[in-house]
Amino acid sequence: MKITLNPDAEIVRIVKEGLEKTGGYCPCRRERKEEYKCMCDEFKAQINDPEFEGYCHCMLYYKHKD
Ligand code: SF4
């Protein structure tokens, strides 16, 4: 298992800017809840799911199964 940044530098830049503005809360969600702090609970669950491969909700990170 491995986690990498999106190879699209423009997406990474936009999401990181968003994270700076929100103080670390997921920029693609409206609510400011603890579970939405990056890395959010949703992506952590996807990391722990052996079947999941793909991007996090904001497409900042990509989880590779192998
Ligand atoms: S969706 Fe991605 S960028 Fe957004 S909080 Fe979760 S891990 Fe971070």
PDB file of C-alpha atoms and ligand atoms in Angstrom, residues 15 19 25-29 36-40 42-43 56-61, ligand 1:
ATOM      1  CA  VAL A  15      -6.481  21.861  -2.572  1.00  0.00           C
ATOM      2  CA  LEU A  19      -6.494  23.689   3.348  1.00  0.00           C
ATOM      3  CA  TYR A  25     -10.292  21.268   7.333  1.00  0.00           C
ATOM      4  CA  CYS A  26     -11.263  19.569   4.133  1.00  0.00           C
ATOM      5  CA  PRO A  27     -11.759  22.365   1.583  1.00  0.00           C
ATOM      6  CA  CYS A  28     -14.317  20.379  -0.406  1.00  0.00           C
ATOM      7  CA  ARG A  29     -16.747  20.098   2.508  1.00  0.00           C
ATOM      8  CA  TYR A  36     -13.071  16.490   8.203  1.00  0.00           C
ATOM      9  CA  LYS A  37      -9.586  17.498   9.312  1.00  0.00           C
ATOM     10  CA  CYS A  38      -7.051  16.401   6.722  1.00  0.00           C
ATOM     11  CA  MET A  39      -6.462  13.488   6.515  1.00  0.00           C
ATOM     12  CA  CYS A  40     -10.174  13.074   7.066  1.00  0.00           C
ATOM     13  CA  GLU A  42     -13.266   9.036   5.250  1.00  0.00           C
ATOM     14  CA  PHE A  43      -9.839   8.765   3.628  1.00  0.00           C
ATOM     15  CA  CYS A  56      -9.542  10.913  -1.595  1.00  0.00           C
ATOM     16  CA  HIS A  57     -12.670  13.057  -1.840  1.00  0.00           C
ATOM     17  CA  CYS A  58     -10.690  16.220  -2.776  1.00  0.00           C
ATOM     18  CA  MET A  59      -8.337  14.304  -5.101  1.00  0.00           C
ATOM     19  CA  LEU A  60      -5.286  15.512  -3.201  1.00  0.00           C
ATOM     20  CA  TYR A  61      -4.106  12.011  -2.356  1.00  0.00           C
TER      21      TYR A  61
HETATM   22  S1  SF4 B   1     -10.654  14.440   1.129  1.00  0.00           S
HETATM   23 FE1  SF4 B   1      -8.443  14.421   0.920  1.00  0.00          FE
HETATM   24  S2  SF4 B   1      -7.801  16.543   1.052  1.00  0.00           S
HETATM   25 FE2  SF4 B   1      -9.910  16.427   1.834  1.00  0.00          FE
HETATM   26  S3  SF4 B   1      -9.555  16.143   4.038  1.00  0.00           S
HETATM   27 FE3  SF4 B   1      -9.764  14.122   3.136  1.00  0.00          FE
HETATM   28  S4  SF4 B   1      -7.676  13.483   2.783  1.00  0.00           S
HETATM   29 FE4  SF4 B   1      -7.635  15.681   3.076  1.00  0.00          FE
END
